[in-house]
Amino acid sequence: MENSVVQKRIRLDGVTCTACENKIEKALKKQAGVLDAKVSYVSSTAVISYDPEKIDLDTIYKTIEKAGYTVLLS
């Protein structure tokens, strides 16, 4: 059984300060399968390392949106 870790960079909207960064990171790190999350308000991005066998991108996007931020898919 091979563990594959995927790293995904996601563009975000509404991230304006370090408190926003912390809120998103905390919400993501609570999700089973998310190994690491780094959010930058300067670049409005999140870099997430996750196990695709435990969590999918749709759930990651929904977690960010539930925290009050917008995922930019284009």
Coordinates of C-alpha atoms in Angstrom, one line a residue, residues 7-74:
Q7 CA 0.5 19.2 -3.1
K8 CA -2.0 21.7 -4.5
R9 CA -1.8 25.5 -4.8
I10 CA -5.2 27.2 -4.7
R11 CA -5.9 30.8 -5.4
L12 CA -8.2 32.5 -2.8
D13 CA -10.3 35.6 -2.5
G14 CA -11.1 37.5 0.7
V15 CA -7.8 36.7 2.5
T16 CA -6.7 40.1 3.8
C17 CA -4.5 39.5 6.9
T18 CA -2.6 36.9 9.0
A19 CA -5.8 36.2 11.0
C20 CA -7.4 35.0 7.8
E21 CA -4.3 32.8 7.1
N22 CA -4.6 31.2 10.5
K23 CA -8.3 30.7 10.3
I24 CA -8.0 28.8 6.9
E25 CA -5.0 26.8 8.0
K26 CA -6.6 25.7 11.2
A27 CA -9.8 24.7 9.4
L28 CA -7.9 22.7 6.8
K29 CA -5.6 21.0 9.3
K30 CA -8.6 19.7 11.2
Q31 CA -9.6 17.6 8.1
A32 CA -8.5 14.0 8.0
G33 CA -6.1 13.6 5.1
V34 CA -4.7 17.2 5.2
L35 CA -1.1 16.8 6.1
D36 CA -0.1 20.5 5.9
A37 CA -1.6 23.9 4.8
K38 CA 0.2 27.2 4.3
V39 CA -1.9 30.2 3.4
S40 CA -0.5 33.6 2.3
Y41 CA -2.6 36.7 2.3
V42 CA 0.1 38.5 0.3
S43 CA -0.3 36.2 -2.6
S44 CA -3.9 35.1 -1.8
T45 CA -3.0 31.4 -2.1
A46 CA -3.0 28.3 -0.1
V47 CA -0.6 25.4 -0.6
I48 CA -2.0 22.2 0.7
S49 CA -0.4 18.8 1.1
Y50 CA -3.0 16.0 1.4
D51 CA -3.6 12.3 0.9
P52 CA -6.1 11.9 -2.0
E53 CA -7.2 8.6 -0.6
K54 CA -8.5 10.3 2.6
I55 CA -9.8 13.7 1.3
D56 CA -10.6 15.1 -2.1
L57 CA -10.2 18.6 -3.5
D58 CA -14.0 19.2 -3.4
T59 CA -13.9 18.7 0.4
I60 CA -10.9 21.0 0.7
Y61 CA -12.7 23.7 -1.3
K62 CA -15.8 23.4 0.8
T63 CA -13.7 23.6 4.0
I64 CA -12.2 26.9 2.8
E65 CA -15.6 28.3 1.7
K66 CA -17.2 27.2 5.1
A67 CA -14.4 29.3 6.8
G68 CA -15.7 32.3 4.9
Y69 CA -13.4 32.6 1.9
T70 CA -13.7 32.1 -1.9
V71 CA -11.8 29.5 -3.9
L72 CA -10.9 30.9 -7.3
L73 CA -10.9 28.1 -9.8
S74 CA -10.1 30.0 -13.0

